[in-house]
Amino acid sequence: MKTYLTVLRIADYRTLWVGALVSLIGDGASWIAMSWLAVTTGGAGSLTILGLCYSGPIVVGGLLAGKIVDRFSRRMLLVADSVVRGAVMLSVPLLALGGLLAMWYLYAVAAVYGLLKILPIGIIPTVIPDLVPKRHLSTAIALESIATNAAGLLGPAIGGALIPLIGVNWVLAVDAVSYFAFALAVVAMKARLDKPAHPVDGGGSGAGRGAWAPVVTFLRTDRVMLVITIAFTTFNIAMGMLIVAQPWLAHERLPGGATMLGILVGVLACAEMAGSILAGLIPPAVRPMLRIGVLQLIAGTGLLFLLGAHPALVLVGQVVCGIPASVLVVSSQAVRYERTPEALRGRTMTLMRTLMLSALPVGSVIAGPLLDSGQYTAMVLVMAVLAGGPGLLSLLFVRNAVVNARSTEPMGTASR
């Protein structure tokens, strides 16, 4: 824990981390509030539409974000994103108080959230190497993961607790305040968080900074980055399948109903939190691709515990999957920082996180028909292969000393 305290003593990093944590908790609370508002106003059908609006636009948002994250000040983008989303969220309770809120407007607000969501998700990891010494980079990455996992636990719980106390509209107002608080935190930072100073593409032009071609070329020609991209995209497809499997299991196979669903979701979230904490305490791997491959194989194997649909085994399987999954996220992000040129970092992180997040609904599309047709065993096997199989791809690099040794090259140098 001393390592975490050392990183949190860095004023700018601490300010960014606390501000992001508050904003993420507000996000979790707002989803509960908006979904409750939708289901109590328009029924289950409106909840489905809201969910699509909330998550669907992230691919478009990622493509648009990639055009600007390396062209403009990251400070300005973070502040603008927070102010816009805060104002849009605040408009919901204001219209509701005046009796003017319509369902189409709630969908529009959810779509704006989904469209802009990728900006902080892509920018925050991009600026971390500028805020902390390289020797503390893994711990700083782990703290970002801890904040995300903690918000995933606290946000929905806080939202659910506040709705009967202060009402759904005030919960959305609180979320708006959390956005404004994050904007103020970014403004208070001493670090300028400027755009890259030395572009490596486009001859230094603004158009070059926003082009996707150099990023695609980089990911395609750097074997390590390509493997990590493929591995994590397929892993998130498996996680999307697990999101569907959890409520199905709670309803069809396991005792306890909704209570069991809460236990399943909570145990997985706690396992991921534990993995994030562990990741910040262990030293960087001398052979990171070996660590990543082994962890992914363990995580995929953990999902095989779901085969029998026994309550205890399902819970154990989620723990076996969740802990190594969080550790490998931190390990792989450290590798991505080492290999990505600084001028491409914003677009690269944005593109990779867009691919990974957009993989979640793909998993839902795969799992749903398999479960509906009674193919639960096949669904679990597909999920385990998608989660753990790409780990073998990572292990293919174990004998390559250049790929696996801790980098002694400058940040951003990539072996071909």
Short mmCIF file of C-alpha atoms in Angstrom, two decimals:
data_model
loop_
_atom_site.label_atom_id
_atom_site.label_comp_id
_atom_site.label_asym_id
_atom_site.label_seq_id
_atom_site.Cartn_x
_atom_site.Cartn_y
_atom_site.Cartn_z
CA MET A 1 0.00 0.00 0.00
CA LYS A 2 3.00 2.28 0.50
CA THR A 3 3.47 2.30 -3.28
CA TYR A 4 -0.08 3.56 -3.78
CA LEU A 5 0.45 6.35 -1.24
CA THR A 6 3.64 7.38 -3.01
CA VAL A 7 1.77 7.82 -6.31
CA LEU A 8 -1.18 9.58 -4.67
CA ARG A 9 1.23 12.12 -3.15
CA ILE A 10 1.83 13.39 -6.71
CA ALA A 11 -0.54 16.36 -6.63
CA ASP A 12 -1.63 16.44 -10.28
CA TYR A 13 -2.17 12.70 -10.48
CA ARG A 14 -4.12 12.73 -7.20
CA THR A 15 -6.33 15.58 -8.43
CA LEU A 16 -7.06 13.81 -11.72
CA TRP A 17 -7.68 10.47 -9.98
CA VAL A 18 -10.06 11.82 -7.34
CA GLY A 19 -11.94 13.92 -9.91
CA ALA A 20 -12.31 10.95 -12.25
CA LEU A 21 -13.46 8.71 -9.38
CA VAL A 22 -16.19 11.18 -8.39
CA SER A 23 -17.33 11.48 -12.01
CA LEU A 24 -17.37 7.70 -12.52
CA ILE A 25 -19.43 7.18 -9.37
CA GLY A 26 -21.87 9.77 -10.73
CA ASP A 27 -22.04 7.81 -14.00
CA GLY A 28 -23.06 4.65 -12.17
CA ALA A 29 -25.69 6.47 -10.15
CA SER A 30 -27.07 8.22 -13.24
CA TRP A 31 -27.57 4.95 -15.14
CA ILE A 32 -29.63 3.58 -12.27
CA ALA A 33 -31.65 6.82 -12.15
CA MET A 34 -32.20 7.04 -15.92
CA SER A 35 -33.12 3.36 -16.23
CA TRP A 36 -35.56 3.71 -13.31
CA LEU A 37 -37.06 6.81 -14.92
CA ALA A 38 -37.42 4.95 -18.22
CA VAL A 39 -38.95 1.76 -16.87
CA THR A 40 -41.43 3.59 -14.60
CA THR A 41 -42.44 5.95 -17.41
CA GLY A 42 -42.31 3.89 -20.58
CA GLY A 43 -42.05 0.27 -19.45
CA ALA A 44 -39.55 -2.44 -20.40
CA GLY A 45 -39.49 -1.43 -24.08
CA SER A 46 -38.20 2.03 -23.24
CA LEU A 47 -35.49 0.46 -21.08
CA THR A 48 -34.23 -1.50 -24.07
CA ILE A 49 -34.08 1.62 -26.24
CA LEU A 50 -32.35 3.55 -23.46
CA GLY A 51 -29.71 0.86 -23.14
CA LEU A 52 -28.99 0.96 -26.86
CA CYS A 53 -28.74 4.75 -26.82
CA TYR A 54 -26.49 4.61 -23.76
CA SER A 55 -23.94 2.18 -25.21
CA GLY A 56 -24.42 2.10 -28.98
CA PRO A 57 -22.88 5.46 -29.97
CA ILE A 58 -19.51 4.62 -28.40
CA VAL A 59 -18.12 3.33 -31.72
CA VAL A 60 -19.01 6.57 -33.51
CA GLY A 61 -17.72 8.54 -30.54
CA GLY A 62 -14.44 6.65 -30.62
CA LEU A 63 -13.92 7.35 -34.31
CA LEU A 64 -14.68 11.04 -33.81
CA ALA A 65 -12.56 11.27 -30.66
CA GLY A 66 -9.57 9.88 -32.51
CA LYS A 67 -9.72 12.89 -34.81
CA ILE A 68 -9.19 15.34 -31.97
CA VAL A 69 -7.31 13.73 -29.04
CA ASP A 70 -3.90 14.36 -30.65
CA ARG A 71 -4.83 17.71 -32.20
CA PHE A 72 -6.04 19.68 -29.17
CA SER A 73 -5.12 20.23 -25.55
CA ARG A 74 -6.15 17.21 -23.46
CA ARG A 75 -7.02 19.60 -20.62
CA MET A 76 -9.43 21.50 -22.86
CA LEU A 77 -11.04 18.29 -24.13
CA LEU A 78 -11.57 16.86 -20.64
CA VAL A 79 -13.08 20.11 -19.38
CA ALA A 80 -15.32 20.55 -22.44
CA ASP A 81 -16.55 16.95 -22.23
CA SER A 82 -17.41 17.27 -18.53
CA VAL A 83 -19.18 20.61 -18.92
CA VAL A 84 -21.26 19.43 -21.90
CA ARG A 85 -22.28 16.13 -20.32
CA GLY A 86 -22.98 17.81 -16.99
CA ALA A 87 -25.21 20.41 -18.65
CA VAL A 88 -27.06 17.77 -20.68
CA MET A 89 -27.61 15.59 -17.59
CA LEU A 90 -28.80 18.57 -15.56
CA SER A 91 -31.37 19.39 -18.24
CA VAL A 92 -33.28 16.17 -17.46
CA PRO A 93 -34.35 17.08 -13.89
CA LEU A 94 -34.95 20.68 -14.94
CA LEU A 95 -37.36 19.61 -17.70
CA ALA A 96 -38.96 17.03 -15.39
CA LEU A 97 -39.61 19.68 -12.75
CA GLY A 98 -41.38 21.76 -15.40
CA GLY A 99 -43.40 18.78 -16.62
CA LEU A 100 -41.74 18.98 -20.04
CA LEU A 101 -39.64 15.79 -20.05
CA ALA A 102 -40.46 13.39 -22.91
CA MET A 103 -39.04 9.91 -23.45
CA TRP A 104 -37.37 10.92 -26.72
CA TYR A 105 -35.37 13.52 -24.81
CA LEU A 106 -34.21 10.93 -22.29
CA TYR A 107 -33.00 8.79 -25.20
CA ALA A 108 -31.20 11.80 -26.67
CA VAL A 109 -29.41 12.46 -23.37
CA ALA A 110 -28.32 8.82 -23.20
CA ALA A 111 -27.03 9.05 -26.78
CA VAL A 112 -24.97 12.17 -25.96
CA TYR A 113 -23.50 10.32 -23.00
CA GLY A 114 -22.60 7.32 -25.19
CA LEU A 115 -21.13 9.55 -27.88
CA LEU A 116 -18.83 11.47 -25.53
CA LYS A 117 -18.06 8.64 -23.08
CA ILE A 118 -14.92 7.58 -24.91
CA LEU A 119 -13.18 10.96 -24.52
CA PRO A 120 -12.18 10.62 -20.85
CA ILE A 121 -11.76 6.85 -21.25
CA GLY A 122 -9.20 7.49 -24.00
CA ILE A 123 -7.57 10.66 -22.67
CA ILE A 124 -6.98 9.81 -18.99
CA PRO A 125 -4.67 6.82 -19.68
CA THR A 126 -2.96 8.91 -22.35
CA VAL A 127 -1.81 11.58 -19.87
CA ILE A 128 -0.80 9.27 -16.99
CA PRO A 129 2.82 8.85 -18.23
CA ASP A 130 3.15 12.65 -18.20
CA LEU A 131 2.12 12.86 -14.53
CA VAL A 132 4.08 10.08 -12.79
CA PRO A 133 7.69 8.83 -12.94
CA LYS A 134 8.19 5.81 -15.14
CA ARG A 135 9.07 3.58 -12.15
CA HIS A 136 5.56 4.20 -10.72
CA LEU A 137 3.68 3.79 -14.00
CA SER A 138 2.25 0.33 -13.21
CA THR A 139 0.93 1.55 -9.87
CA ALA A 140 -0.68 4.59 -11.49
CA ILE A 141 -2.33 2.35 -14.09
CA ALA A 142 -3.57 0.05 -11.32
CA LEU A 143 -5.05 3.03 -9.46
CA GLU A 144 -6.99 4.02 -12.58
CA SER A 145 -8.37 0.48 -12.76
CA ILE A 146 -9.20 0.56 -9.04
CA ALA A 147 -11.15 3.81 -9.54
CA THR A 148 -13.15 2.25 -12.38
CA ASN A 149 -13.94 -0.89 -10.38
CA ALA A 150 -14.75 1.04 -7.22
CA ALA A 151 -17.13 3.29 -9.15
CA GLY A 152 -18.75 0.22 -10.69
CA LEU A 153 -19.51 -1.00 -7.17
CA LEU A 154 -20.38 2.30 -5.48
CA GLY A 155 -22.18 4.19 -8.27
CA PRO A 156 -25.17 1.88 -8.76
CA ALA A 157 -25.44 1.24 -5.02
CA ILE A 158 -25.45 4.97 -4.24
CA GLY A 159 -27.95 5.65 -7.02
CA GLY A 160 -30.27 2.91 -5.84
CA ALA A 161 -30.07 4.13 -2.25
CA LEU A 162 -30.66 7.80 -3.11
CA ILE A 163 -33.67 7.36 -5.40
CA PRO A 164 -36.15 6.59 -2.57
CA LEU A 165 -34.54 9.26 -0.37
CA ILE A 166 -34.26 12.29 -2.65
CA GLY A 167 -35.99 11.22 -5.87
CA VAL A 168 -34.72 10.23 -9.28
CA ASN A 169 -34.42 13.81 -10.55
CA TRP A 170 -32.14 14.89 -7.73
CA VAL A 171 -29.91 11.87 -8.35
CA LEU A 172 -29.41 13.07 -11.92
CA ALA A 173 -28.69 16.57 -10.61
CA VAL A 174 -26.02 15.12 -8.30
CA ASP A 175 -24.47 13.35 -11.30
CA ALA A 176 -24.36 16.67 -13.18
CA VAL A 177 -22.50 18.19 -10.24
CA SER A 178 -19.98 15.33 -10.37
CA TYR A 179 -19.19 16.26 -13.99
CA PHE A 180 -18.65 19.90 -13.06
CA ALA A 181 -16.46 18.82 -10.13
CA PHE A 182 -14.26 16.81 -12.51
CA ALA A 183 -13.95 19.81 -14.83
CA LEU A 184 -12.83 21.97 -11.89
CA ALA A 185 -10.32 19.31 -10.85
CA VAL A 186 -8.74 19.29 -14.31
CA VAL A 187 -8.59 23.09 -14.36
CA ALA A 188 -6.86 23.02 -10.95
CA MET A 189 -4.03 20.79 -12.21
CA LYS A 190 -0.65 22.44 -12.78
CA ALA A 191 0.19 20.13 -15.69
CA ARG A 192 -0.84 21.68 -19.00
CA LEU A 193 -1.85 18.36 -20.61
CA ASP A 194 -1.01 19.75 -24.03
CA LYS A 195 -1.33 18.01 -27.37
CA PRO A 196 1.76 16.05 -28.53
CA ALA A 197 4.65 18.38 -29.24
CA HIS A 198 6.32 16.36 -31.99
CA PRO A 199 3.95 14.60 -34.38
CA VAL A 200 5.33 11.61 -36.22
CA ASP A 201 2.79 11.71 -39.03
CA GLY A 202 1.27 14.10 -41.43
CA GLY A 203 4.30 16.36 -41.61
CA GLY A 204 3.22 18.18 -38.46
CA SER A 205 -0.10 19.24 -39.91
CA GLY A 206 -3.34 19.27 -38.01
CA ALA A 207 -4.75 16.76 -40.47
CA GLY A 208 -1.87 14.41 -39.70
CA ARG A 209 -2.61 14.55 -36.02
CA GLY A 210 -6.17 13.42 -36.64
CA ALA A 211 -5.46 10.69 -39.22
CA TRP A 212 -6.19 7.08 -38.37
CA ALA A 213 -3.84 5.57 -40.98
CA PRO A 214 -0.61 5.92 -38.92
CA VAL A 215 -2.32 4.33 -35.91
CA VAL A 216 -3.66 1.40 -37.94
CA THR A 217 -0.23 0.94 -39.53
CA PHE A 218 1.45 1.01 -36.13
CA LEU A 219 -0.93 -1.58 -34.65
CA ARG A 220 -0.68 -3.76 -37.74
CA THR A 221 3.12 -3.77 -37.96
CA ASP A 222 3.97 -3.99 -34.26
CA ARG A 223 3.29 -7.65 -33.46
CA VAL A 224 3.02 -7.12 -29.72
CA MET A 225 0.45 -4.35 -30.06
CA LEU A 226 -1.50 -6.40 -32.60
CA VAL A 227 -1.61 -9.43 -30.29
CA ILE A 228 -2.72 -7.30 -27.33
CA THR A 229 -5.46 -5.67 -29.41
CA ILE A 230 -6.79 -9.01 -30.66
CA ALA A 231 -6.51 -10.66 -27.25
CA PHE A 232 -8.36 -7.98 -25.35
CA THR A 233 -11.05 -7.51 -27.95
CA THR A 234 -11.90 -11.21 -27.87
CA PHE A 235 -11.66 -11.23 -24.07
CA ASN A 236 -14.25 -8.45 -23.90
CA ILE A 237 -16.53 -10.42 -26.22
CA ALA A 238 -16.39 -13.16 -23.58
CA MET A 239 -17.16 -10.62 -20.84
CA GLY A 240 -20.16 -9.44 -22.87
CA MET A 241 -21.36 -13.03 -22.91
CA LEU A 242 -20.89 -13.25 -19.14
CA ILE A 243 -23.03 -10.14 -18.65
CA VAL A 244 -25.89 -12.00 -20.36
CA ALA A 245 -25.14 -15.31 -18.64
CA GLN A 246 -25.35 -13.85 -15.12
CA PRO A 247 -29.07 -12.86 -15.17
CA TRP A 248 -29.93 -16.01 -17.15
CA LEU A 249 -28.27 -18.20 -14.53
CA ALA A 250 -29.94 -16.34 -11.67
CA HIS A 251 -33.34 -16.81 -13.30
CA GLU A 252 -33.06 -20.28 -14.82
CA ARG A 253 -30.46 -22.37 -13.00
CA LEU A 254 -29.46 -20.92 -9.62
CA PRO A 255 -31.50 -20.38 -6.45
CA GLY A 256 -32.17 -16.91 -5.11
CA GLY A 257 -33.45 -15.04 -8.16
CA ALA A 258 -32.63 -11.33 -8.11
CA THR A 259 -30.66 -11.72 -4.90
CA MET A 260 -28.42 -14.27 -6.59
CA LEU A 261 -27.95 -11.92 -9.54
CA GLY A 262 -26.75 -9.22 -7.16
CA ILE A 263 -24.33 -11.70 -5.59
CA LEU A 264 -22.97 -12.77 -8.99
CA VAL A 265 -22.38 -9.20 -10.15
CA GLY A 266 -20.94 -8.18 -6.78
CA VAL A 267 -18.52 -11.12 -6.55
CA LEU A 268 -17.16 -10.47 -10.04
CA ALA A 269 -16.75 -6.75 -9.29
CA CYS A 270 -14.95 -7.54 -6.01
CA ALA A 271 -12.63 -9.99 -7.78
CA GLU A 272 -11.77 -7.38 -10.38
CA MET A 273 -11.12 -4.85 -7.62
CA ALA A 274 -8.81 -7.30 -5.84
CA GLY A 275 -6.95 -7.91 -9.10
CA SER A 276 -6.48 -4.19 -9.66
CA ILE A 277 -5.07 -3.73 -6.15
CA LEU A 278 -2.74 -6.71 -6.60
CA ALA A 279 -1.53 -5.40 -9.95
CA GLY A 280 -0.26 -2.19 -8.36
CA LEU A 281 1.71 -4.08 -5.72
CA ILE A 282 3.64 -6.55 -7.87
CA PRO A 283 6.77 -5.45 -9.79
CA PRO A 284 6.67 -5.04 -13.59
CA ALA A 285 7.24 -8.28 -15.47
CA VAL A 286 10.61 -8.91 -17.09
CA ARG A 287 8.65 -10.89 -19.70
CA PRO A 288 5.32 -9.06 -19.88
CA MET A 289 3.93 -11.10 -22.76
CA LEU A 290 4.54 -14.28 -20.76
CA ARG A 291 2.65 -12.80 -17.81
CA ILE A 292 -0.18 -11.58 -20.04
CA GLY A 293 -0.52 -14.95 -21.78
CA VAL A 294 -0.55 -16.97 -18.56
CA LEU A 295 -3.04 -14.64 -16.87
CA GLN A 296 -5.39 -14.76 -19.84
CA LEU A 297 -5.27 -18.56 -19.91
CA ILE A 298 -6.10 -18.66 -16.18
CA ALA A 299 -8.98 -16.21 -16.65
CA GLY A 300 -10.42 -18.27 -19.49
CA THR A 301 -10.04 -21.48 -17.47
CA GLY A 302 -11.97 -19.86 -14.62
CA LEU A 303 -15.01 -19.52 -16.85
CA LEU A 304 -15.09 -23.31 -17.30
CA PHE A 305 -16.25 -23.50 -13.67
CA LEU A 306 -19.61 -22.26 -14.95
CA LEU A 307 -20.20 -25.52 -16.85
CA GLY A 308 -22.06 -27.27 -14.05
CA ALA A 309 -24.16 -24.21 -13.13
CA HIS A 310 -23.54 -25.00 -9.46
CA PRO A 311 -23.78 -21.84 -7.29
CA ALA A 312 -20.44 -22.31 -5.49
CA LEU A 313 -18.57 -23.25 -8.67
CA VAL A 314 -20.03 -20.31 -10.60
CA LEU A 315 -18.86 -17.92 -7.88
CA VAL A 316 -15.40 -19.53 -7.75
CA GLY A 317 -15.17 -19.33 -11.54
CA GLN A 318 -15.91 -15.61 -11.51
CA VAL A 319 -13.19 -15.05 -8.92
CA VAL A 320 -10.67 -17.15 -10.88
CA CYS A 321 -11.55 -15.12 -13.98
CA GLY A 322 -11.85 -11.66 -12.42
CA ILE A 323 -8.58 -11.40 -10.46
CA PRO A 324 -6.16 -12.32 -13.28
CA ALA A 325 -8.24 -10.31 -15.77
CA SER A 326 -7.58 -7.10 -13.85
CA VAL A 327 -3.88 -7.88 -13.41
CA LEU A 328 -3.42 -8.52 -17.12
CA VAL A 329 -5.21 -5.24 -17.96
CA VAL A 330 -2.59 -3.32 -15.98
CA SER A 331 0.30 -5.36 -17.39
CA SER A 332 -0.83 -4.90 -20.98
CA GLN A 333 -1.38 -1.16 -20.54
CA ALA A 334 2.19 -0.76 -19.30
CA VAL A 335 3.39 -2.53 -22.46
CA ARG A 336 1.23 -0.26 -24.62
CA TYR A 337 2.76 2.82 -23.02
CA GLU A 338 6.27 1.50 -23.64
CA ARG A 339 5.69 0.80 -27.31
CA THR A 340 3.42 3.61 -28.49
CA PRO A 341 4.98 6.80 -29.91
CA GLU A 342 3.91 9.80 -27.84
CA ALA A 343 2.38 11.56 -30.85
CA LEU A 344 0.16 8.51 -31.52
CA ARG A 345 -0.66 7.74 -27.90
CA GLY A 346 -4.02 9.52 -27.74
CA ARG A 347 -5.39 7.95 -30.91
CA THR A 348 -3.95 4.53 -30.12
CA MET A 349 -5.46 4.38 -26.62
CA THR A 350 -8.78 5.72 -27.91
CA LEU A 351 -8.95 3.20 -30.76
CA MET A 352 -8.01 0.24 -28.56
CA ARG A 353 -10.49 1.14 -25.84
CA THR A 354 -13.21 1.74 -28.44
CA LEU A 355 -12.61 -1.72 -29.90
CA MET A 356 -12.64 -3.31 -26.46
CA LEU A 357 -15.81 -1.56 -25.28
CA SER A 358 -17.65 -2.19 -28.53
CA ALA A 359 -16.84 -5.89 -28.13
CA LEU A 360 -19.14 -6.16 -25.10
CA PRO A 361 -22.42 -5.95 -27.06
CA VAL A 362 -21.00 -8.43 -29.58
CA GLY A 363 -20.73 -10.91 -26.73
CA SER A 364 -24.34 -10.24 -25.79
CA VAL A 365 -25.42 -10.96 -29.37
CA ILE A 366 -23.56 -14.29 -29.32
CA ALA A 367 -24.74 -15.43 -25.88
CA GLY A 368 -28.43 -14.60 -26.25
CA PRO A 369 -29.30 -16.98 -29.11
CA LEU A 370 -27.22 -19.80 -27.59
CA LEU A 371 -29.06 -19.54 -24.27
CA ASP A 372 -32.44 -19.18 -25.96
CA SER A 373 -31.82 -22.42 -27.87
CA GLY A 374 -30.78 -24.29 -24.71
CA GLN A 375 -27.08 -24.39 -25.61
CA TYR A 376 -25.75 -23.30 -22.22
CA THR A 377 -22.76 -25.68 -22.30
CA ALA A 378 -21.79 -24.49 -25.78
CA MET A 379 -22.12 -20.88 -24.64
CA VAL A 380 -19.73 -21.47 -21.72
CA LEU A 381 -17.20 -23.24 -23.95
CA VAL A 382 -17.27 -20.44 -26.53
CA MET A 383 -16.91 -17.87 -23.75
CA ALA A 384 -13.91 -19.68 -22.23
CA VAL A 385 -12.17 -20.06 -25.60
CA LEU A 386 -12.66 -16.39 -26.46
CA ALA A 387 -11.37 -15.33 -23.03
CA GLY A 388 -8.40 -17.66 -22.71
CA GLY A 389 -7.51 -18.78 -26.22
CA PRO A 390 -5.68 -15.60 -27.28
CA GLY A 391 -3.39 -16.10 -24.28
CA LEU A 392 -1.67 -18.75 -26.38
CA LEU A 393 -0.94 -16.06 -28.95
CA SER A 394 0.84 -14.02 -26.29
CA LEU A 395 2.89 -17.04 -25.22
CA LEU A 396 4.26 -17.40 -28.76
CA PHE A 397 6.46 -14.38 -27.99
CA VAL A 398 8.04 -15.87 -24.87
CA ARG A 399 11.24 -16.91 -26.65
CA ASN A 400 11.67 -13.51 -28.24
CA ALA A 401 13.98 -11.61 -25.86
CA VAL A 402 13.41 -8.25 -27.55
CA VAL A 403 9.65 -8.51 -27.22
CA ASN A 404 9.58 -9.81 -23.68
CA ALA A 405 12.44 -8.08 -21.92
CA ARG A 406 11.61 -4.94 -20.01
CA SER A 407 12.12 -2.13 -22.50
CA THR A 408 15.38 -0.20 -22.34
CA GLU A 409 14.40 1.89 -25.36
CA PRO A 410 12.88 5.37 -25.13
CA MET A 411 9.11 5.57 -24.58
CA GLY A 412 7.35 4.88 -27.83
CA THR A 413 10.06 2.86 -29.60
CA ALA A 414 8.57 -0.26 -31.15
CA SER A 415 10.38 -3.38 -32.35
CA ARG A 416 9.30 -4.51 -35.77
#
